[in-house]
Amino acid sequence: MVNVFRPPLMKDQHNADNGVKAETSAGELNPIRASRTHNELHKELLLAHKKGLVLSSRSELQQVLERRKRVASGREEDGLSRTPLEDMLLRRQQKQLQMKKEEDEATRGEAQLLEFFRVRQNLRKIHSAIPEKAANSAVD
């Protein structure tokens, strides 16, 4: 069993178990430490510490939030069914991504088409300029 430190009794003090409490001089005996509940709690803490049941330093709210996060991540990994709201949000997100992808492809196609027309016009200018040069050089 765990030994609990108790200060030695002075000659004018009696054991608290006998029910007789003697006068104490100021500051020698702490009334909180002398209380039975304090001693029981202290023993409980010592036993818990020996067993490795150290009290958590996190608040209850933090523990609950971490537990929820673990459950949610486990559910995602296992592929379990989602709530209807989660399903709807996931479908909406996928739809938006698909629409954005299609829009990007359309703008890319338009840009390529515009480039094609620019190159075609440049080629026409070049081809029309070549016969004019040939005609000008023949006249000279």
CSV table of N, CA and C in Angstrom, one decimal:
chain,number,residue,atom,x,y,z
A,1,MET,N,0.8,-1.2,0.0
A,1,MET,CA,0.0,0.0,0.0
A,1,MET,C,0.9,1.2,0.0
A,2,VAL,N,0.3,2.3,-0.4
A,2,VAL,CA,1.1,3.6,-0.5
A,2,VAL,C,1.1,4.3,0.9
A,3,ASN,N,2.3,4.7,1.2
A,3,ASN,CA,2.5,5.4,2.4
A,3,ASN,C,2.2,6.9,2.2
A,4,VAL,N,1.3,7.4,3.0
A,4,VAL,CA,1.0,8.8,2.9
A,4,VAL,C,1.7,9.5,4.0
A,5,PHE,N,2.4,10.6,3.7
A,5,PHE,CA,3.2,11.3,4.7
A,5,PHE,C,2.2,12.0,5.6
A,6,ARG,N,2.4,11.8,6.9
A,6,ARG,CA,1.7,12.5,7.9
A,6,ARG,C,2.7,13.0,8.9
A,7,PRO,N,2.5,14.3,9.2
A,7,PRO,CA,3.5,14.8,10.2
A,7,PRO,C,3.3,14.2,11.6
A,8,PRO,N,4.4,14.0,12.3
A,8,PRO,CA,4.3,13.4,13.6
A,8,PRO,C,3.4,14.3,14.5
A,9,LEU,N,2.7,13.6,15.4
A,9,LEU,CA,1.8,14.3,16.3
A,9,LEU,C,2.6,14.9,17.4
A,10,MET,N,2.2,16.1,17.8
A,10,MET,CA,2.9,16.7,18.9
A,10,MET,C,2.2,16.2,20.2
A,11,LYS,N,2.8,16.4,21.3
A,11,LYS,CA,2.4,15.8,22.5
A,11,LYS,C,1.0,16.3,23.0
A,12,ASP,N,0.6,17.5,22.5
A,12,ASP,CA,-0.8,17.9,22.9
A,12,ASP,C,-1.8,17.6,21.8
A,13,GLN,N,-1.4,16.9,20.8
A,13,GLN,CA,-2.3,16.4,19.7
A,13,GLN,C,-2.7,15.0,19.9
A,14,HIS,N,-3.9,14.6,19.4
A,14,HIS,CA,-4.3,13.2,19.4
A,14,HIS,C,-4.5,12.8,18.0
A,15,ASN,N,-4.6,11.5,17.7
A,15,ASN,CA,-4.9,11.0,16.4
A,15,ASN,C,-6.2,11.4,15.9
A,16,ALA,N,-6.4,11.8,14.7
A,16,ALA,CA,-7.7,12.2,14.1
A,16,ALA,C,-8.7,11.1,14.1
A,17,ASP,N,-8.2,9.8,14.0
A,17,ASP,CA,-9.1,8.7,14.0
A,17,ASP,C,-9.9,8.5,15.3
A,18,ASN,N,-9.3,9.0,16.4
A,18,ASN,CA,-9.9,8.9,17.7
A,18,ASN,C,-11.1,9.8,17.8
A,19,GLY,N,-11.2,10.8,16.9
A,19,GLY,CA,-12.2,11.7,16.9
A,19,GLY,C,-11.9,12.9,17.8
A,20,VAL,N,-10.8,13.0,18.4
A,20,VAL,CA,-10.4,14.1,19.3
A,20,VAL,C,-9.4,14.9,18.5
A,21,LYS,N,-9.6,16.2,18.4
A,21,LYS,CA,-8.7,17.0,17.7
A,21,LYS,C,-8.1,18.0,18.7
A,22,ALA,N,-6.8,18.1,18.7
A,22,ALA,CA,-6.2,18.9,19.7
A,22,ALA,C,-5.9,20.3,19.0
A,23,GLU,N,-5.5,21.2,19.9
A,23,GLU,CA,-5.1,22.5,19.4
A,23,GLU,C,-3.8,22.5,18.7
A,24,THR,N,-3.7,23.2,17.6
A,24,THR,CA,-2.4,23.2,16.9
A,24,THR,C,-1.9,24.6,16.9
A,25,SER,N,-0.6,24.7,16.8
A,25,SER,CA,0.1,26.0,16.7
A,25,SER,C,-0.1,26.5,15.2
A,26,ALA,N,0.0,27.8,15.0
A,26,ALA,CA,-0.2,28.4,13.7
A,26,ALA,C,0.8,27.9,12.7
A,27,GLY,N,0.4,27.3,11.5
A,27,GLY,CA,1.2,27.0,10.4
A,27,GLY,C,1.9,25.6,10.5
A,28,GLU,N,1.7,24.9,11.6
A,28,GLU,CA,2.3,23.6,11.7
A,28,GLU,C,1.6,22.5,11.0
A,29,LEU,N,0.2,22.5,11.0
A,29,LEU,CA,-0.6,21.5,10.4
A,29,LEU,C,-1.6,22.1,9.4
A,30,ASN,N,-1.5,21.7,8.2
A,30,ASN,CA,-2.4,22.3,7.2
A,30,ASN,C,-3.8,21.6,7.3
A,31,PRO,N,-4.9,22.3,7.6
A,31,PRO,CA,-6.1,21.6,7.7
A,31,PRO,C,-6.6,20.9,6.5
A,32,ILE,N,-6.2,21.4,5.3
A,32,ILE,CA,-6.6,20.7,4.1
A,32,ILE,C,-5.9,19.4,3.9
A,33,ARG,N,-4.7,19.3,4.3
A,33,ARG,CA,-3.9,18.1,4.2
A,33,ARG,C,-4.4,17.1,5.2
A,34,ALA,N,-4.9,17.6,6.3
A,34,ALA,CA,-5.3,16.7,7.4
A,34,ALA,C,-6.7,16.1,7.1
A,35,SER,N,-7.4,16.7,6.1
A,35,SER,CA,-8.8,16.2,5.9
A,35,SER,C,-8.7,14.8,5.2
A,36,ARG,N,-9.7,14.0,5.5
A,36,ARG,CA,-9.8,12.6,5.1
A,36,ARG,C,-10.0,12.6,3.6
A,37,THR,N,-10.8,13.5,3.0
A,37,THR,CA,-11.0,13.5,1.5
A,37,THR,C,-9.8,13.8,0.8
A,38,HIS,N,-9.0,14.7,1.3
A,38,HIS,CA,-7.7,15.1,0.7
A,38,HIS,C,-6.8,13.9,0.6
A,39,ASN,N,-6.7,13.2,1.7
A,39,ASN,CA,-5.8,12.0,1.8
A,39,ASN,C,-6.3,10.9,0.9
A,40,GLU,N,-7.6,10.7,0.8
A,40,GLU,CA,-8.2,9.7,-0.1
A,40,GLU,C,-7.9,10.0,-1.6
A,41,LEU,N,-8.1,11.3,-1.9
A,41,LEU,CA,-7.8,11.7,-3.3
A,41,LEU,C,-6.3,11.6,-3.6
A,42,HIS,N,-5.5,11.9,-2.6
A,42,HIS,CA,-4.0,11.8,-2.8
A,42,HIS,C,-3.6,10.3,-3.1
A,43,LYS,N,-4.2,9.4,-2.3
A,43,LYS,CA,-3.9,8.0,-2.5
A,43,LYS,C,-4.4,7.5,-3.9
A,44,GLU,N,-5.5,8.0,-4.3
A,44,GLU,CA,-6.1,7.7,-5.6
A,44,GLU,C,-5.1,8.1,-6.7
A,45,LEU,N,-4.6,9.4,-6.6
A,45,LEU,CA,-3.7,9.9,-7.6
A,45,LEU,C,-2.4,9.1,-7.6
A,46,LEU,N,-1.9,8.7,-6.5
A,46,LEU,CA,-0.7,7.9,-6.4
A,46,LEU,C,-0.9,6.6,-7.1
A,47,LEU,N,-2.0,5.9,-6.8
A,47,LEU,CA,-2.3,4.6,-7.4
A,47,LEU,C,-2.4,4.8,-8.9
A,48,ALA,N,-3.1,5.8,-9.3
A,48,ALA,CA,-3.3,6.0,-10.8
A,48,ALA,C,-2.0,6.3,-11.5
A,49,HIS,N,-1.1,7.0,-10.8
A,49,HIS,CA,0.2,7.3,-11.3
A,49,HIS,C,1.0,6.0,-11.4
A,50,LYS,N,0.9,5.1,-10.4
A,50,LYS,CA,1.7,3.9,-10.4
A,50,LYS,C,1.2,3.0,-11.6
A,51,LYS,N,-0.1,3.0,-11.8
A,51,LYS,CA,-0.7,2.1,-12.9
A,51,LYS,C,-0.5,2.7,-14.3
A,52,GLY,N,-0.1,4.0,-14.3
A,52,GLY,CA,0.1,4.6,-15.6
A,52,GLY,C,-1.1,5.4,-16.1
A,53,LEU,N,-2.1,5.6,-15.2
A,53,LEU,CA,-3.3,6.2,-15.6
A,53,LEU,C,-3.2,7.7,-15.3
A,54,VAL,N,-2.2,8.3,-16.0
A,54,VAL,CA,-1.9,9.8,-15.7
A,54,VAL,C,-3.1,10.6,-16.3
A,55,LEU,N,-3.5,11.6,-15.6
A,55,LEU,CA,-4.6,12.4,-16.1
A,55,LEU,C,-4.1,13.1,-17.4
A,56,SER,N,-5.1,13.3,-18.3
A,56,SER,CA,-4.8,13.9,-19.6
A,56,SER,C,-4.6,15.4,-19.4
A,57,SER,N,-3.7,16.0,-20.1
A,57,SER,CA,-3.4,17.4,-20.0
A,57,SER,C,-4.4,18.2,-20.9
A,58,ARG,N,-5.1,17.5,-21.8
A,58,ARG,CA,-6.0,18.2,-22.8
A,58,ARG,C,-7.4,18.4,-22.1
A,59,SER,N,-8.0,19.4,-22.6
A,59,SER,CA,-9.4,19.7,-22.1
A,59,SER,C,-10.4,18.7,-22.7
A,60,GLU,N,-11.5,18.6,-22.1
A,60,GLU,CA,-12.5,17.6,-22.5
A,60,GLU,C,-13.0,18.0,-23.9
A,61,LEU,N,-13.1,19.3,-24.2
A,61,LEU,CA,-13.5,19.7,-25.5
A,61,LEU,C,-12.5,19.3,-26.6
A,62,GLN,N,-11.2,19.5,-26.3
A,62,GLN,CA,-10.2,19.0,-27.2
A,62,GLN,C,-10.3,17.5,-27.5
A,63,GLN,N,-10.5,16.8,-26.4
A,63,GLN,CA,-10.6,15.3,-26.6
A,63,GLN,C,-11.8,14.9,-27.5
A,64,VAL,N,-12.9,15.6,-27.3
A,64,VAL,CA,-14.1,15.3,-28.1
A,64,VAL,C,-13.9,15.6,-29.5
A,65,LEU,N,-13.3,16.8,-29.8
A,65,LEU,CA,-13.0,17.2,-31.2
A,65,LEU,C,-12.0,16.3,-31.8
A,66,GLU,N,-11.0,15.8,-31.1
A,66,GLU,CA,-10.0,14.9,-31.7
A,66,GLU,C,-10.7,13.6,-32.0
A,67,ARG,N,-11.6,13.1,-31.1
A,67,ARG,CA,-12.3,11.8,-31.3
A,67,ARG,C,-13.2,11.9,-32.6
A,68,ARG,N,-13.9,13.1,-32.7
A,68,ARG,CA,-14.7,13.3,-33.9
A,68,ARG,C,-13.9,13.3,-35.2
A,69,LYS,N,-12.7,13.9,-35.1
A,69,LYS,CA,-11.8,14.0,-36.3
A,69,LYS,C,-11.4,12.6,-36.6
A,70,ARG,N,-11.0,11.8,-35.6
A,70,ARG,CA,-10.5,10.4,-35.9
A,70,ARG,C,-11.7,9.6,-36.5
A,71,VAL,N,-12.9,9.7,-36.0
A,71,VAL,CA,-14.0,9.0,-36.5
A,71,VAL,C,-14.3,9.4,-38.0
A,72,ALA,N,-14.2,10.7,-38.2
A,72,ALA,CA,-14.5,11.2,-39.6
A,72,ALA,C,-13.4,10.7,-40.6
A,73,SER,N,-12.2,10.7,-40.2
A,73,SER,CA,-11.1,10.2,-41.0
A,73,SER,C,-11.2,8.7,-41.2
A,74,GLY,N,-11.6,8.0,-40.2
A,74,GLY,CA,-11.8,6.6,-40.3
A,74,GLY,C,-12.9,6.2,-41.2
A,75,ARG,N,-14.0,7.0,-41.2
A,75,ARG,CA,-15.1,6.8,-42.1
A,75,ARG,C,-14.7,7.1,-43.5
A,76,GLU,N,-13.9,8.1,-43.8
A,76,GLU,CA,-13.5,8.4,-45.1
A,76,GLU,C,-12.6,7.3,-45.6
A,77,GLU,N,-11.7,6.8,-44.8
A,77,GLU,CA,-10.8,5.7,-45.2
A,77,GLU,C,-11.6,4.4,-45.5
A,78,ASP,N,-12.6,4.1,-44.7
A,78,ASP,CA,-13.3,2.9,-44.9
A,78,ASP,C,-14.3,3.0,-46.0
A,79,GLY,N,-14.6,4.2,-46.4
A,79,GLY,CA,-15.6,4.4,-47.5
A,79,GLY,C,-17.0,4.2,-47.0
A,80,LEU,N,-17.3,4.3,-45.7
A,80,LEU,CA,-18.6,4.1,-45.2
A,80,LEU,C,-19.6,5.2,-45.8
A,81,SER,N,-20.9,5.0,-45.6
A,81,SER,CA,-21.8,5.9,-46.2
A,81,SER,C,-21.7,7.3,-45.5
A,82,ARG,N,-21.9,8.3,-46.4
A,82,ARG,CA,-21.9,9.6,-45.9
A,82,ARG,C,-23.3,10.1,-45.6
A,83,THR,N,-23.4,11.2,-44.9
A,83,THR,CA,-24.7,11.8,-44.6
A,83,THR,C,-25.2,12.4,-45.9
A,84,PRO,N,-26.5,12.6,-46.1
A,84,PRO,CA,-27.1,13.2,-47.3
A,84,PRO,C,-26.5,14.5,-47.6
A,85,LEU,N,-26.2,15.3,-46.6
A,85,LEU,CA,-25.6,16.7,-46.8
A,85,LEU,C,-24.2,16.5,-47.4
A,86,GLU,N,-23.4,15.6,-46.9
A,86,GLU,CA,-22.1,15.4,-47.4
A,86,GLU,C,-22.1,14.9,-48.9
A,87,ASP,N,-23.1,14.0,-49.2
A,87,ASP,CA,-23.2,13.5,-50.5
A,87,ASP,C,-23.6,14.7,-51.5
A,88,MET,N,-24.5,15.5,-51.1
A,88,MET,CA,-24.9,16.6,-51.9
A,88,MET,C,-23.8,17.6,-52.2
A,89,LEU,N,-23.0,17.9,-51.1
A,89,LEU,CA,-21.9,18.8,-51.2
A,89,LEU,C,-20.8,18.2,-52.1
A,90,LEU,N,-20.6,16.9,-52.0
A,90,LEU,CA,-19.6,16.3,-52.8
A,90,LEU,C,-20.0,16.3,-54.3
A,91,ARG,N,-21.3,16.0,-54.6
A,91,ARG,CA,-21.8,16.0,-56.0
A,91,ARG,C,-21.6,17.4,-56.5
A,92,ARG,N,-22.0,18.4,-55.7
A,92,ARG,CA,-21.9,19.8,-56.2
A,92,ARG,C,-20.4,20.2,-56.5
A,93,GLN,N,-19.5,19.8,-55.6
A,93,GLN,CA,-18.1,20.1,-55.9
A,93,GLN,C,-17.6,19.4,-57.1
A,94,GLN,N,-18.0,18.2,-57.3
A,94,GLN,CA,-17.6,17.5,-58.5
A,94,GLN,C,-18.2,18.1,-59.8
A,95,LYS,N,-19.4,18.6,-59.7
A,95,LYS,CA,-20.1,19.2,-60.8
A,95,LYS,C,-19.3,20.5,-61.2
A,96,GLN,N,-19.0,21.3,-60.1
A,96,GLN,CA,-18.3,22.6,-60.4
A,96,GLN,C,-16.9,22.3,-61.0
A,97,LEU,N,-16.2,21.3,-60.5
A,97,LEU,CA,-14.9,21.0,-61.1
A,97,LEU,C,-15.0,20.6,-62.5
A,98,GLN,N,-16.1,19.8,-62.9
A,98,GLN,CA,-16.3,19.4,-64.2
A,98,GLN,C,-16.6,20.6,-65.1
A,99,MET,N,-17.4,21.5,-64.6
A,99,MET,CA,-17.8,22.6,-65.4
A,99,MET,C,-16.6,23.5,-65.7
A,100,LYS,N,-15.7,23.7,-64.7
A,100,LYS,CA,-14.5,24.5,-64.8
A,100,LYS,C,-13.6,23.8,-65.8
A,101,LYS,N,-13.5,22.5,-65.7
A,101,LYS,CA,-12.6,21.8,-66.7
A,101,LYS,C,-13.1,22.0,-68.1
A,102,GLU,N,-14.4,21.9,-68.3
A,102,GLU,CA,-14.9,22.1,-69.7
A,102,GLU,C,-14.7,23.5,-70.1
A,103,GLU,N,-14.9,24.5,-69.2
A,103,GLU,CA,-14.7,25.9,-69.6
A,103,GLU,C,-13.3,26.1,-70.0
A,104,ASP,N,-12.3,25.6,-69.2
A,104,ASP,CA,-10.9,25.7,-69.6
A,104,ASP,C,-10.6,25.1,-70.9
A,105,GLU,N,-11.2,23.9,-71.2
A,105,GLU,CA,-10.9,23.3,-72.5
A,105,GLU,C,-11.5,24.2,-73.6
A,106,ALA,N,-12.7,24.8,-73.4
A,106,ALA,CA,-13.3,25.6,-74.4
A,106,ALA,C,-12.5,26.8,-74.7
A,107,THR,N,-12.0,27.5,-73.7
A,107,THR,CA,-11.1,28.7,-73.9
A,107,THR,C,-9.8,28.3,-74.5
A,108,ARG,N,-9.3,27.2,-74.2
A,108,ARG,CA,-8.0,26.7,-74.8
A,108,ARG,C,-8.3,26.4,-76.3
A,109,GLY,N,-9.4,25.8,-76.6
A,109,GLY,CA,-9.8,25.6,-78.0
A,109,GLY,C,-10.0,26.9,-78.8
A,110,GLU,N,-10.6,27.8,-78.2
A,110,GLU,CA,-10.8,29.1,-78.9
A,110,GLU,C,-9.5,29.8,-79.1
A,111,ALA,N,-8.6,29.7,-78.1
A,111,ALA,CA,-7.3,30.4,-78.3
A,111,ALA,C,-6.5,29.7,-79.5
A,112,GLN,N,-6.6,28.4,-79.6
A,112,GLN,CA,-6.0,27.7,-80.7
A,112,GLN,C,-6.6,28.1,-82.0
A,113,LEU,N,-7.9,28.2,-82.0
A,113,LEU,CA,-8.6,28.6,-83.2
A,113,LEU,C,-8.2,30.0,-83.7
A,114,LEU,N,-8.2,30.9,-82.7
A,114,LEU,CA,-7.8,32.3,-83.0
A,114,LEU,C,-6.3,32.3,-83.5
A,115,GLU,N,-5.5,31.6,-83.0
A,115,GLU,CA,-4.1,31.5,-83.4
A,115,GLU,C,-4.1,31.0,-84.9
A,116,PHE,N,-4.9,30.0,-85.1
A,116,PHE,CA,-5.0,29.4,-86.5
A,116,PHE,C,-5.4,30.5,-87.5
A,117,PHE,N,-6.4,31.3,-87.2
A,117,PHE,CA,-6.8,32.4,-88.1
A,117,PHE,C,-5.8,33.4,-88.3
A,118,ARG,N,-5.0,33.8,-87.2
A,118,ARG,CA,-4.0,34.8,-87.3
A,118,ARG,C,-2.9,34.3,-88.2
A,119,VAL,N,-2.5,33.0,-88.1
A,119,VAL,CA,-1.4,32.5,-88.9
A,119,VAL,C,-1.9,32.4,-90.4
A,120,ARG,N,-3.2,32.1,-90.6
A,120,ARG,CA,-3.7,32.0,-91.9
A,120,ARG,C,-3.7,33.3,-92.6
A,121,GLN,N,-4.1,34.4,-91.9
A,121,GLN,CA,-4.1,35.7,-92.4
A,121,GLN,C,-2.7,36.2,-92.8
A,122,ASN,N,-1.8,35.9,-91.9
A,122,ASN,CA,-0.3,36.2,-92.2
A,122,ASN,C,0.2,35.5,-93.4
A,123,LEU,N,-0.2,34.2,-93.6
A,123,LEU,CA,0.2,33.5,-94.8
A,123,LEU,C,-0.4,34.1,-96.0
A,124,ARG,N,-1.7,34.6,-96.0
A,124,ARG,CA,-2.3,35.2,-97.1
A,124,ARG,C,-1.6,36.5,-97.5
A,125,LYS,N,-1.2,37.3,-96.4
A,125,LYS,CA,-0.5,38.5,-96.7
A,125,LYS,C,0.8,38.2,-97.4
A,126,ILE,N,1.5,37.2,-96.8
A,126,ILE,CA,2.8,36.9,-97.4
A,126,ILE,C,2.7,36.4,-98.8
A,127,HIS,N,1.7,35.5,-99.1
A,127,HIS,CA,1.5,35.0,-100.5
A,127,HIS,C,1.0,36.1,-101.4
A,128,SER,N,0.2,37.1,-100.9
A,128,SER,CA,-0.2,38.2,-101.8
A,128,SER,C,1.0,39.1,-102.1
A,129,ALA,N,1.9,39.2,-101.1
A,129,ALA,CA,3.0,40.2,-101.2
A,129,ALA,C,4.0,39.6,-102.2
A,130,ILE,N,4.2,38.3,-102.2
A,130,ILE,CA,5.2,37.6,-103.1
A,130,ILE,C,4.9,37.9,-104.6
A,131,PRO,N,3.6,37.7,-105.1
A,131,PRO,CA,3.3,38.0,-106.5
A,131,PRO,C,3.5,39.5,-106.8
A,132,GLU,N,3.2,40.3,-105.9
A,132,GLU,CA,3.3,41.8,-106.1
A,132,GLU,C,4.8,42.1,-106.3
A,133,LYS,N,5.7,41.5,-105.5
A,133,LYS,CA,7.1,41.7,-105.6
A,133,LYS,C,7.6,41.2,-106.9
A,134,ALA,N,7.1,40.0,-107.3
A,134,ALA,CA,7.5,39.4,-108.6
A,134,ALA,C,7.1,40.3,-109.7
A,135,ALA,N,5.9,40.9,-109.6
A,135,ALA,CA,5.4,41.7,-110.7
A,135,ALA,C,6.2,43.0,-110.7
A,136,ASN,N,6.5,43.6,-109.6
A,136,ASN,CA,7.3,44.8,-109.5
A,136,ASN,C,8.7,44.6,-110.0
A,137,SER,N,9.3,43.5,-109.8
A,137,SER,CA,10.7,43.2,-110.2
A,137,SER,C,10.7,42.9,-111.7
A,138,ALA,N,9.6,42.4,-112.3
A,138,ALA,CA,9.5,42.1,-113.7
A,138,ALA,C,9.4,43.4,-114.5
A,139,VAL,N,8.7,44.4,-113.9
A,139,VAL,CA,8.5,45.7,-114.5
A,139,VAL,C,9.8,46.4,-114.6
A,140,ASP,N,10.6,46.3,-113.6
A,140,ASP,CA,11.9,47.0,-113.5
A,140,ASP,C,12.8,46.6,-114.5
